[in-house]
PDB file of C-alpha atoms and ligand atoms in Angstrom:
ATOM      1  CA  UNK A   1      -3.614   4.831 -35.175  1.00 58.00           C
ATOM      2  CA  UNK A   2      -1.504   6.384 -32.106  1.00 64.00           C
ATOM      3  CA  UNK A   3      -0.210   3.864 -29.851  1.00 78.00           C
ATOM      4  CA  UNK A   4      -0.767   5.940 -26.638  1.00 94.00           C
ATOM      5  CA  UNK A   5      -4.364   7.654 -25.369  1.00 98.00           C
ATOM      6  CA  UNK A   6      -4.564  11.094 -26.246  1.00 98.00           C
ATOM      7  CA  UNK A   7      -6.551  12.731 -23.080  1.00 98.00           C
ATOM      8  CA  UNK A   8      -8.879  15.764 -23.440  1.00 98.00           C
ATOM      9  CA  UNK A   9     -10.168  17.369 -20.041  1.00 98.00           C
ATOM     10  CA  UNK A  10     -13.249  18.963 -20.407  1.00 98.00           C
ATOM     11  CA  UNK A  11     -14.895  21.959 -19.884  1.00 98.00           C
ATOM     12  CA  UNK A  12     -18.852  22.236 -20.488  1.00 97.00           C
ATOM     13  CA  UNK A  13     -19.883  25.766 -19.664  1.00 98.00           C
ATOM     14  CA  UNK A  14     -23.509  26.502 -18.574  1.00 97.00           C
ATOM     15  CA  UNK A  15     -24.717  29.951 -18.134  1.00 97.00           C
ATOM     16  CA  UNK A  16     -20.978  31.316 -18.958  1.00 98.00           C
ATOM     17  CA  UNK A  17     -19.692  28.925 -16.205  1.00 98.00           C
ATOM     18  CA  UNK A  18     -17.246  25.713 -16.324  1.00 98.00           C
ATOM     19  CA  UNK A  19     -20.037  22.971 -14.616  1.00 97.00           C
ATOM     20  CA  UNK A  20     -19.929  19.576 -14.088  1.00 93.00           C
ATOM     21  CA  UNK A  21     -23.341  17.663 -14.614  1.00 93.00           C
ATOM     22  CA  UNK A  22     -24.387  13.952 -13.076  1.00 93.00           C
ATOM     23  CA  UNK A  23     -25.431  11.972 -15.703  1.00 93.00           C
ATOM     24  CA  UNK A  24     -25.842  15.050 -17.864  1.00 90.00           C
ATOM     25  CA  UNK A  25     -28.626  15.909 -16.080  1.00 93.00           C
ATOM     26  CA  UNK A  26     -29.984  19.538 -16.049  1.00 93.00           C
ATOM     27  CA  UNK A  27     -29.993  20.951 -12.756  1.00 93.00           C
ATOM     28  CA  UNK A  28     -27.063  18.941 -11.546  1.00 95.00           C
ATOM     29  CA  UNK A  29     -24.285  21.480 -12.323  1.00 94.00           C
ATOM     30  CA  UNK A  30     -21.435  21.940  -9.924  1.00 94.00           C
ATOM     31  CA  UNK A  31     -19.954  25.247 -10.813  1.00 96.00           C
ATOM     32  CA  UNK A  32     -16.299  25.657 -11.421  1.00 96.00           C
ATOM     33  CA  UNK A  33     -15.616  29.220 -12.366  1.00 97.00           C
ATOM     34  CA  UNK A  34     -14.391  30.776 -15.206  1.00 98.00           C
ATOM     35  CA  UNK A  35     -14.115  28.703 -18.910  1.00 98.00           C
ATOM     36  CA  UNK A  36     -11.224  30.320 -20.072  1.00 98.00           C
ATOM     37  CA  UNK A  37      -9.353  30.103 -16.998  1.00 98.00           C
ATOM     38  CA  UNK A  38     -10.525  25.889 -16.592  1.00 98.00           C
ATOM     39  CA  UNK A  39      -9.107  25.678 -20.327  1.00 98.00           C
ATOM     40  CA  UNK A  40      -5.792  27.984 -19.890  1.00 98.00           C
ATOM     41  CA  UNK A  41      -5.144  25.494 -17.344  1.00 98.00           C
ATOM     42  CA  UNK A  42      -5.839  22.559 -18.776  1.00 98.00           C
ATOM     43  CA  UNK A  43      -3.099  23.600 -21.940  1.00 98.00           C
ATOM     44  CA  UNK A  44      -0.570  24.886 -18.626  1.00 98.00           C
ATOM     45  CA  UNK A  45      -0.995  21.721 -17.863  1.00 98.00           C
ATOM     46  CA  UNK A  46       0.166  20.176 -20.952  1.00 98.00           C
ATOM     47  CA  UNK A  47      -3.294  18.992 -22.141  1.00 98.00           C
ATOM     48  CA  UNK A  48      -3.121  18.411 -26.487  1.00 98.00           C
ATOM     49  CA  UNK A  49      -6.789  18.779 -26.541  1.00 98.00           C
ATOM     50  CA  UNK A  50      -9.821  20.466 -24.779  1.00 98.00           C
ATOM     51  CA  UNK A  51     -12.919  19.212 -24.678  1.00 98.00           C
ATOM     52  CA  UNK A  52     -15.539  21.510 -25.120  1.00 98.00           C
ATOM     53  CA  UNK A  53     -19.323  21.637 -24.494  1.00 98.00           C
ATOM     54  CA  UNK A  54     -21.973  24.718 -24.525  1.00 98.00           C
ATOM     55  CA  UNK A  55     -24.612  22.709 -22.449  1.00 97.00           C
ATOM     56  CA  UNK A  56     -26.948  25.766 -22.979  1.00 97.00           C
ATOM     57  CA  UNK A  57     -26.598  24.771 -26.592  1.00 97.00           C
ATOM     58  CA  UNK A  58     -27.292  21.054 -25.920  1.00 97.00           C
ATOM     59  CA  UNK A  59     -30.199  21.493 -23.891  1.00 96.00           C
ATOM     60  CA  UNK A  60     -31.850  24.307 -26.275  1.00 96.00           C
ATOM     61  CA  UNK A  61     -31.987  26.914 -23.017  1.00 96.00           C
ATOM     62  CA  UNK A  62     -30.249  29.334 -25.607  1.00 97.00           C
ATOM     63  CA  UNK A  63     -25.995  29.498 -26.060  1.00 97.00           C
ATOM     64  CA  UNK A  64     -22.608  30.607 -24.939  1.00 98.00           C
ATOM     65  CA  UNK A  65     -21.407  31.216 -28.468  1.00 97.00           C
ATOM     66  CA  UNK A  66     -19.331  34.194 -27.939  1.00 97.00           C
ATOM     67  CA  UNK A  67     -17.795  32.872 -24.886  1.00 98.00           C
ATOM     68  CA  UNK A  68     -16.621  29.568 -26.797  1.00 98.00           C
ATOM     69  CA  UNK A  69     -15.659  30.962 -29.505  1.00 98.00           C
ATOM     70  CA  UNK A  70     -13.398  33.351 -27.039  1.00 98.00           C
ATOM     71  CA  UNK A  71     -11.736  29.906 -24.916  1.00 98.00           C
ATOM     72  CA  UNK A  72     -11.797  28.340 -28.585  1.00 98.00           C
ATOM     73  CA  UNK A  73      -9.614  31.107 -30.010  1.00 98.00           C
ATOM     74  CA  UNK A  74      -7.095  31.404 -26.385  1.00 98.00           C
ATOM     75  CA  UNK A  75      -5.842  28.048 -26.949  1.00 98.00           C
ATOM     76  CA  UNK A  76      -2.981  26.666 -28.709  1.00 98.00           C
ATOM     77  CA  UNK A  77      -4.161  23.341 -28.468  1.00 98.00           C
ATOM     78  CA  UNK A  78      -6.686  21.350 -30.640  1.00 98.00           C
ATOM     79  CA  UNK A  79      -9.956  21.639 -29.551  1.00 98.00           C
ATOM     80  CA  UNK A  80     -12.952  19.343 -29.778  1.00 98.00           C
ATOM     81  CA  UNK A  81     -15.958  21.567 -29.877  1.00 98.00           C
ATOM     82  CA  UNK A  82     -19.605  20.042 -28.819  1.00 98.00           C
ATOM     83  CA  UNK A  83     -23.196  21.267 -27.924  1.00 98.00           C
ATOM     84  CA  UNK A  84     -25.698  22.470 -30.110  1.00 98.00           C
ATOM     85  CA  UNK A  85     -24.533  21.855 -33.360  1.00 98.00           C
ATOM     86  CA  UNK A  86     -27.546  20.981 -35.760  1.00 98.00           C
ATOM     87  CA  UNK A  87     -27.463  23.002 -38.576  1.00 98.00           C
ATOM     88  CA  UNK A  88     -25.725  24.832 -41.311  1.00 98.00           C
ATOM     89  CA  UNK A  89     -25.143  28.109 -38.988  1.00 98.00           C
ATOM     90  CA  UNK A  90     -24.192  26.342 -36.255  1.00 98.00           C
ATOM     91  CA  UNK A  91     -21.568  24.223 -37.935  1.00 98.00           C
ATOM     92  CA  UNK A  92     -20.192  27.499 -39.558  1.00 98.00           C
ATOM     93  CA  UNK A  93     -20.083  29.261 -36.150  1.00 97.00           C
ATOM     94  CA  UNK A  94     -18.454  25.954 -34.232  1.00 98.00           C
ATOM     95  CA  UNK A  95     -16.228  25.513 -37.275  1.00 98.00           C
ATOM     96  CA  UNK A  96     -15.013  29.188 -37.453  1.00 98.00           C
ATOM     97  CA  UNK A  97     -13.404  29.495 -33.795  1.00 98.00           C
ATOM     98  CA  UNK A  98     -10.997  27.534 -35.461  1.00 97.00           C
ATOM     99  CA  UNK A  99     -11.599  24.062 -33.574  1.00 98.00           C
ATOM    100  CA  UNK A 100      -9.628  21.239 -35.035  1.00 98.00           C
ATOM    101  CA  UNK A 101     -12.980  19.101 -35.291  1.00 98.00           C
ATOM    102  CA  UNK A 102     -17.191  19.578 -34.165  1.00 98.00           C
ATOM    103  CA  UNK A 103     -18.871  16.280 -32.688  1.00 98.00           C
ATOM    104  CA  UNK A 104     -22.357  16.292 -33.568  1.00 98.00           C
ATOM    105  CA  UNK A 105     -25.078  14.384 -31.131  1.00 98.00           C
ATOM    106  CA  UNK A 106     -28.782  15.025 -31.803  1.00 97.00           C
ATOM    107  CA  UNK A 107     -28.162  16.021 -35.530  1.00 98.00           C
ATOM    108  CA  UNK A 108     -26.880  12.806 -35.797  1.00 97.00           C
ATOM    109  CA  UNK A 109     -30.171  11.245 -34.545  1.00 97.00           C
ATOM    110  CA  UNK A 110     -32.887  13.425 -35.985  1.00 96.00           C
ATOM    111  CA  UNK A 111     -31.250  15.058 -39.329  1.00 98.00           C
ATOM    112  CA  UNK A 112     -29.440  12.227 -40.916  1.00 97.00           C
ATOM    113  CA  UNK A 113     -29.205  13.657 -44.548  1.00 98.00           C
ATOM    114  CA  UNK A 114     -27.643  16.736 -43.223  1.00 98.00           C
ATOM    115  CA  UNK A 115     -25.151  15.132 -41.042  1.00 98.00           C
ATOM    116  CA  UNK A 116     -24.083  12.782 -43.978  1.00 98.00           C
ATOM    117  CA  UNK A 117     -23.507  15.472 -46.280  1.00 98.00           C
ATOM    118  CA  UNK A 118     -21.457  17.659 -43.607  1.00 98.00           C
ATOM    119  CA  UNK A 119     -19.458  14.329 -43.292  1.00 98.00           C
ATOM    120  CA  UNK A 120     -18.873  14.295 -46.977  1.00 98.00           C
ATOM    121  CA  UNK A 121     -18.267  17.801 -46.774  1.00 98.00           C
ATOM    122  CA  UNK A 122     -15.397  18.281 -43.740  1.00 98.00           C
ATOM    123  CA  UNK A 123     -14.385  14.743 -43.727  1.00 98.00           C
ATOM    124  CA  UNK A 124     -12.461  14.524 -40.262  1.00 98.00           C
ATOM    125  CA  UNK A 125     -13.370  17.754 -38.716  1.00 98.00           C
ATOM    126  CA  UNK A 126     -16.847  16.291 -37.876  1.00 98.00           C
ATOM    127  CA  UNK A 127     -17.333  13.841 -35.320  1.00 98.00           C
ATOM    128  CA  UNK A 128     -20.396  11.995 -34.074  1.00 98.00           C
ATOM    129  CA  UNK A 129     -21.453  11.749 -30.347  1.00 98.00           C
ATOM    130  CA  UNK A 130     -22.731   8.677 -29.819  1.00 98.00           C
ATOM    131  CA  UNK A 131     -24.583   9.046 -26.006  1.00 97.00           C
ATOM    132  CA  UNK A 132     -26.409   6.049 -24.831  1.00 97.00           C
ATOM    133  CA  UNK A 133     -27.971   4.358 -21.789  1.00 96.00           C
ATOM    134  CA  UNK A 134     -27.849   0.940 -22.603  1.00 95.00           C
ATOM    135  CA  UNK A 135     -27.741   0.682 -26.204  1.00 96.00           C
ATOM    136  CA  UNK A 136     -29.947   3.576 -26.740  1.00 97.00           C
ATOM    137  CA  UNK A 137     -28.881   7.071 -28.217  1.00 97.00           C
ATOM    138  CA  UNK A 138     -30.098  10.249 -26.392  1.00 96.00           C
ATOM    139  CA  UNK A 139     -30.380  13.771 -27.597  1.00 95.00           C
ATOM    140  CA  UNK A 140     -31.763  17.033 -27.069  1.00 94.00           C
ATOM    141  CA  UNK A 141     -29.660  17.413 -23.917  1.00 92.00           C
ATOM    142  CA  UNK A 142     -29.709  13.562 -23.497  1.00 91.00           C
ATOM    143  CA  UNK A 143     -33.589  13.786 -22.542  1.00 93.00           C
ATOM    144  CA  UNK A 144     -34.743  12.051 -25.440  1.00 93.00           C
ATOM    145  CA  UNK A 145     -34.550   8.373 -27.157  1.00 95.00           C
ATOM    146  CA  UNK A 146     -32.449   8.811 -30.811  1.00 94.00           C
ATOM    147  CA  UNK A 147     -32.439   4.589 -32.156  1.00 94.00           C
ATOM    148  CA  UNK A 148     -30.373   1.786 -31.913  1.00 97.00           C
ATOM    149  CA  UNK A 149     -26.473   2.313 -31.668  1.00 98.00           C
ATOM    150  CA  UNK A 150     -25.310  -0.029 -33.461  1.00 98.00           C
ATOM    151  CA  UNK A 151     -28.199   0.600 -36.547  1.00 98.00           C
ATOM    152  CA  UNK A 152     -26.914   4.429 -36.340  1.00 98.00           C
ATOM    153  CA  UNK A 153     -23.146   3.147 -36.279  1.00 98.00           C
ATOM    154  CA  UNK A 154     -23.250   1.382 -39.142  1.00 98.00           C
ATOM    155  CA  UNK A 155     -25.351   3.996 -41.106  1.00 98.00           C
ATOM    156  CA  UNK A 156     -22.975   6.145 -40.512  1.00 98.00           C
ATOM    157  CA  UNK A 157     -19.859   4.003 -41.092  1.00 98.00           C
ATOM    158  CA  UNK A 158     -21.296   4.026 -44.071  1.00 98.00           C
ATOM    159  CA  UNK A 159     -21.688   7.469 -44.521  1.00 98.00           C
ATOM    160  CA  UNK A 160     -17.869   7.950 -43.739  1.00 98.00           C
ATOM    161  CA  UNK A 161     -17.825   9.197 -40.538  1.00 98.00           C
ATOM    162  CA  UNK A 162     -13.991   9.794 -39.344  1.00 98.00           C
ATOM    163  CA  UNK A 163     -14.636   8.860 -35.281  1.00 98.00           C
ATOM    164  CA  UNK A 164     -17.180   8.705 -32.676  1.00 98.00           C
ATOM    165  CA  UNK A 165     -16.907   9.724 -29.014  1.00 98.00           C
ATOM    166  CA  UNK A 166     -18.850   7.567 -26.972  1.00 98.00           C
ATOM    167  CA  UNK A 167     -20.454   8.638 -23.755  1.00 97.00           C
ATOM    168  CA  UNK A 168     -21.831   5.906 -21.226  1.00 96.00           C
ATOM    169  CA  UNK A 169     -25.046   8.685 -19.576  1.00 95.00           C
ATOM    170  CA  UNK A 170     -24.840   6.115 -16.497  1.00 93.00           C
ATOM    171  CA  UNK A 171     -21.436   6.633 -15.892  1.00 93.00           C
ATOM    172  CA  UNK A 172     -21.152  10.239 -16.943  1.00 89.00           C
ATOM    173  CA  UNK A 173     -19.977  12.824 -14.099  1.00 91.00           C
ATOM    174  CA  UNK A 174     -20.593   9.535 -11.318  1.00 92.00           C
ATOM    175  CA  UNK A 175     -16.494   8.775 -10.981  1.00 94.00           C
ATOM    176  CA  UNK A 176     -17.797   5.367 -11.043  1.00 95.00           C
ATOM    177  CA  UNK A 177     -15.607   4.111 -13.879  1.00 97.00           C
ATOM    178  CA  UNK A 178     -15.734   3.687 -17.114  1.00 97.00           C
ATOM    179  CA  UNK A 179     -18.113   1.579 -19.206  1.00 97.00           C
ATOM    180  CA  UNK A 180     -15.210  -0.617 -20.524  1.00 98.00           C
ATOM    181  CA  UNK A 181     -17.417  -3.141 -22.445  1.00 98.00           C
ATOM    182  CA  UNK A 182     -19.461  -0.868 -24.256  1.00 98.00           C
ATOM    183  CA  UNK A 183     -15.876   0.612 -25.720  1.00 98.00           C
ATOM    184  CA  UNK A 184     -14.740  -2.939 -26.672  1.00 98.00           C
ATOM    185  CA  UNK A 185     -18.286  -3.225 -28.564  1.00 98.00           C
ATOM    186  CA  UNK A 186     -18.518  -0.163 -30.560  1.00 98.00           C
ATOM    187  CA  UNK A 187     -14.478  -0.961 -31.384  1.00 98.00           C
ATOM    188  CA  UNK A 188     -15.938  -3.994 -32.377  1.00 98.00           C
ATOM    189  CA  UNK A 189     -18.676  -2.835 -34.798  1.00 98.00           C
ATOM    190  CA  UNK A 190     -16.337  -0.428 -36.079  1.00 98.00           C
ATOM    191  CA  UNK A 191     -13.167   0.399 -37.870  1.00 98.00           C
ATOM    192  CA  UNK A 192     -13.002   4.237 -37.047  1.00 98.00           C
ATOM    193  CA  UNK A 193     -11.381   5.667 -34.017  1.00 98.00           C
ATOM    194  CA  UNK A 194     -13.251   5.897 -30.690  1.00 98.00           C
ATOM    195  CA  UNK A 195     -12.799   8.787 -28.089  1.00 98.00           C
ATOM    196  CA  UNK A 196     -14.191   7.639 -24.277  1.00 98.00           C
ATOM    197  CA  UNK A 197     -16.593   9.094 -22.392  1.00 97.00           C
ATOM    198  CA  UNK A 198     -18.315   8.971 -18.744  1.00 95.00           C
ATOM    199  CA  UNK A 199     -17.087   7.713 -15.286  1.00 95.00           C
ATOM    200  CA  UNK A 200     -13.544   7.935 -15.382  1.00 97.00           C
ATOM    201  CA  UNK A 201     -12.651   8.116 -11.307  1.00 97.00           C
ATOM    202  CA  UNK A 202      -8.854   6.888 -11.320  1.00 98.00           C
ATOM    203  CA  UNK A 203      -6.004   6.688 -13.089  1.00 98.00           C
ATOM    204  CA  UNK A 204      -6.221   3.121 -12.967  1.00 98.00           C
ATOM    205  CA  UNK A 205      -9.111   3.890 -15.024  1.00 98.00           C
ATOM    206  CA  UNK A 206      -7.612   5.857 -17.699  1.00 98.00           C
ATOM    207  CA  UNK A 207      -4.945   2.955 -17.766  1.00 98.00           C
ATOM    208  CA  UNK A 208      -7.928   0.448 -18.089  1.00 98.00           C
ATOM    209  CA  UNK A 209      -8.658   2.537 -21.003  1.00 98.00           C
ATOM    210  CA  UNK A 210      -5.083   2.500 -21.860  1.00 98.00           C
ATOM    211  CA  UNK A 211      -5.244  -0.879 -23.056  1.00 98.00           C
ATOM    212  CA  UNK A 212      -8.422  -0.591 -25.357  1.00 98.00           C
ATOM    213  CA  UNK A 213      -5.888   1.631 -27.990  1.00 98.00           C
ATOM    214  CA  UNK A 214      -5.021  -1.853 -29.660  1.00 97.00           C
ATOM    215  CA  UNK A 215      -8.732  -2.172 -30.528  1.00 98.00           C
ATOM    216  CA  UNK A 216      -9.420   1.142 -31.786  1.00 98.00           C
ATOM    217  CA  UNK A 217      -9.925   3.576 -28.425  1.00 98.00           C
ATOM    218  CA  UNK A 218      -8.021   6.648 -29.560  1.00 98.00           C
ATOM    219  CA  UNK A 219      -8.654   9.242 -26.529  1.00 98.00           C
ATOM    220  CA  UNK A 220     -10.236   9.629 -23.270  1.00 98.00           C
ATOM    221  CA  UNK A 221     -12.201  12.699 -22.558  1.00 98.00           C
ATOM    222  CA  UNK A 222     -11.968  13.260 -18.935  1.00 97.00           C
ATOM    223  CA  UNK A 223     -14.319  15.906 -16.844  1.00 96.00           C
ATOM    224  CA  UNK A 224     -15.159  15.476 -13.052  1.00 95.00           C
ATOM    225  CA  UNK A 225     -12.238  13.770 -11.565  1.00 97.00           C
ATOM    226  CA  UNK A 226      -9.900  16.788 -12.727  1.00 97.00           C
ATOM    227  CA  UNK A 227     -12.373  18.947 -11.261  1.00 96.00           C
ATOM    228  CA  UNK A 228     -12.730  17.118  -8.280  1.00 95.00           C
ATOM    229  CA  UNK A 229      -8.617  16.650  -7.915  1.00 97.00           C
ATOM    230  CA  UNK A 230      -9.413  13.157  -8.112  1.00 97.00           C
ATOM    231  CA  UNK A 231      -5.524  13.075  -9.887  1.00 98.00           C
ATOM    232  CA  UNK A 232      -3.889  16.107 -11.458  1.00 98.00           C
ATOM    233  CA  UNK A 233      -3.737  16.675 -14.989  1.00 98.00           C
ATOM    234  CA  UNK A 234       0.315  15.816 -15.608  1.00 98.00           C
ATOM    235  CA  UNK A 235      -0.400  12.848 -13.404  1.00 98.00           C
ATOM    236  CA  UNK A 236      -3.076  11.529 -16.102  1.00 98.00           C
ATOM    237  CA  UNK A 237      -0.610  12.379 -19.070  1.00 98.00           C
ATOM    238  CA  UNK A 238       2.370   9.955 -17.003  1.00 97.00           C
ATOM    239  CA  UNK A 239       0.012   7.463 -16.710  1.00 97.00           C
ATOM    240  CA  UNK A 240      -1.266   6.789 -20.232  1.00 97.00           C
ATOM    241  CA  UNK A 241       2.476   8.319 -21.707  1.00 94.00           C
ATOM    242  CA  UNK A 242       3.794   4.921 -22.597  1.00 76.00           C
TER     243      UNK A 242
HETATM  244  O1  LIG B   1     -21.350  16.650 -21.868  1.00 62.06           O
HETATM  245  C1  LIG B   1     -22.392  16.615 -21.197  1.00 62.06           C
HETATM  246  O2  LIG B   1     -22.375  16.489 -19.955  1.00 62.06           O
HETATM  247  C2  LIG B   1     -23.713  16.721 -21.903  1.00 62.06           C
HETATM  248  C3  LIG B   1     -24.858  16.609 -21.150  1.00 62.06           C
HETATM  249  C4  LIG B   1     -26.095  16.700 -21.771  1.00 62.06           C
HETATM  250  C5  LIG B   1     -26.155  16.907 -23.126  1.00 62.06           C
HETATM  251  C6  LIG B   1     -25.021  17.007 -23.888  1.00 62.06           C
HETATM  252  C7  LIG B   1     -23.772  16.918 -23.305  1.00 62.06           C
HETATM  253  N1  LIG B   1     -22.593  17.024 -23.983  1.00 62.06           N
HETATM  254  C8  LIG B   1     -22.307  16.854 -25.345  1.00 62.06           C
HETATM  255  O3  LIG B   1     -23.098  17.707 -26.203  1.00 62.06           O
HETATM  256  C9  LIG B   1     -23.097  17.127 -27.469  1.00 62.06           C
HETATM  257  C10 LIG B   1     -24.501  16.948 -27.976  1.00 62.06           C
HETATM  258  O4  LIG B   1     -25.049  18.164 -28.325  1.00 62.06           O
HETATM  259  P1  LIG B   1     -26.125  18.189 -29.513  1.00 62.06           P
HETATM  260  O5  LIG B   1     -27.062  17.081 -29.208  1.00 62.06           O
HETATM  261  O6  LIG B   1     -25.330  17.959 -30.763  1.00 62.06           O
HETATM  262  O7  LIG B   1     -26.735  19.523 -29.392  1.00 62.06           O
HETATM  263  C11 LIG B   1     -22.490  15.752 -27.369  1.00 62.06           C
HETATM  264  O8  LIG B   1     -21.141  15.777 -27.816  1.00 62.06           O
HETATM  265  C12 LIG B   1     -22.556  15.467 -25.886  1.00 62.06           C
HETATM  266  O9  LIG B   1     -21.599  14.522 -25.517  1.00 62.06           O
END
């Protein structure tokens, strides 16, 4: 387990544009500009990882495939690839830019026997998505209900899933703060690593974070408060560094 939080700013690109959503809702989007350019400085930056989501793909309002498979294949960093992913082409597609792992949300939820045989198949390159309001999952663009966390957790502990990235939907693109006791739960329910997701304002916040590693948190993704120059990038890295 690393001792410090790994960080991965995001980009989610809607309609070949870096956006920001509030609470993931459609319609929401702030625009940012160009993907490749969010991502290329993200890495400047000194970012590890990138964080990225074809919304289009989440929400089923088509895809930016060839656009994230372009940022995907610019970076020299590892990249965590999301959005979409439900099926054997789309795997192979998201898999073939060469990320270093996929996280899988509605699949997850609605194809269970598929997801648990990808996991058997690609081991730690496939990660699971866990969004929730409350305790509930979401998918299909986090518009519909998807079961119990902690029922799908421990199916798929069971299954051998290598990590989950947890995103509070309340929190997500508020810069309210992160949902620090739902982390500490779904440590609690499981052994695997957990990546962080939703409402992180501050860098107090990512240090708040910070302190879950001991318990299993592995990485924080952060999105709107890089956007929003909330703190820079190399200030986040200093923060969580030790
Ligand atoms: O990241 C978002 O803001 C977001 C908003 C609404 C839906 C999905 C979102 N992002 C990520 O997309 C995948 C889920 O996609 P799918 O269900 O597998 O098609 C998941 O990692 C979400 O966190």
């Amino acid at each position: 387990m690393p001792s410090k939080l790994e960080l991965l700013p995001a980009v989610d690109v809607r309609d070949g544009q870096a956006v920001r959503l509030v609470h993931g809702e459609s319609g929401t989007e702030t625009s940012y500009g160009s993907p490749l350019e969010a991502a290329l400085a993200w890495q400047r930056a000194g970012a590890e990882w990138l964080h990225l989501v074809d919304l289009d793909a989440a929400f089923g309002t088509g895809d930016n495939r060839a656009l994230i498979a372009e940022v995907a294949g610019a970076m020299d960093i590892k990249v965590e690839l999301s959005g979409g992913i439900r099926d054997d082409d789309t795997l192979a597609a998201a898999l073939a830019t060469g990320c270093t792992r996929v996280n899988l949300g509605t699949a997850a939820l609605e194809t269970p026997e598929w997801v648990a045989k990808v996991i058997s198949e690609f081991g730690d390159r496939i990660a699971v998505g866990l969004d929730v309001r409350g305790t509930t999952l979401r998918g299909r663009g986090w518009t519909r209900d998807g079961g119990d966390l902690y029922e799908t957790l421990a199916r798929l502990d069971s299954e051998g899933c290598a990590r989950y990235v947890v995103t509070d939907i309340a929190k997500d693109g508020t810069l309210q703060g992160p949902n620090l006791e739902l982390l500490r739960n779904v440590c609690a329910a499981t052994d695997r690593p957990v990546v962080a997701s939703g409402g992180v304002s501050s860098l107090d916040d990512l240090r708040a974070i910070a302190e879950l590693v001991p318990l299993g948190v592995e990485g924080s993704i952060v999105g709107k408060a890089l956007y929003a120059k909330a703190f820079t990038l190399e200030e986040a890295l200093e923060a969580v560094s030790s």
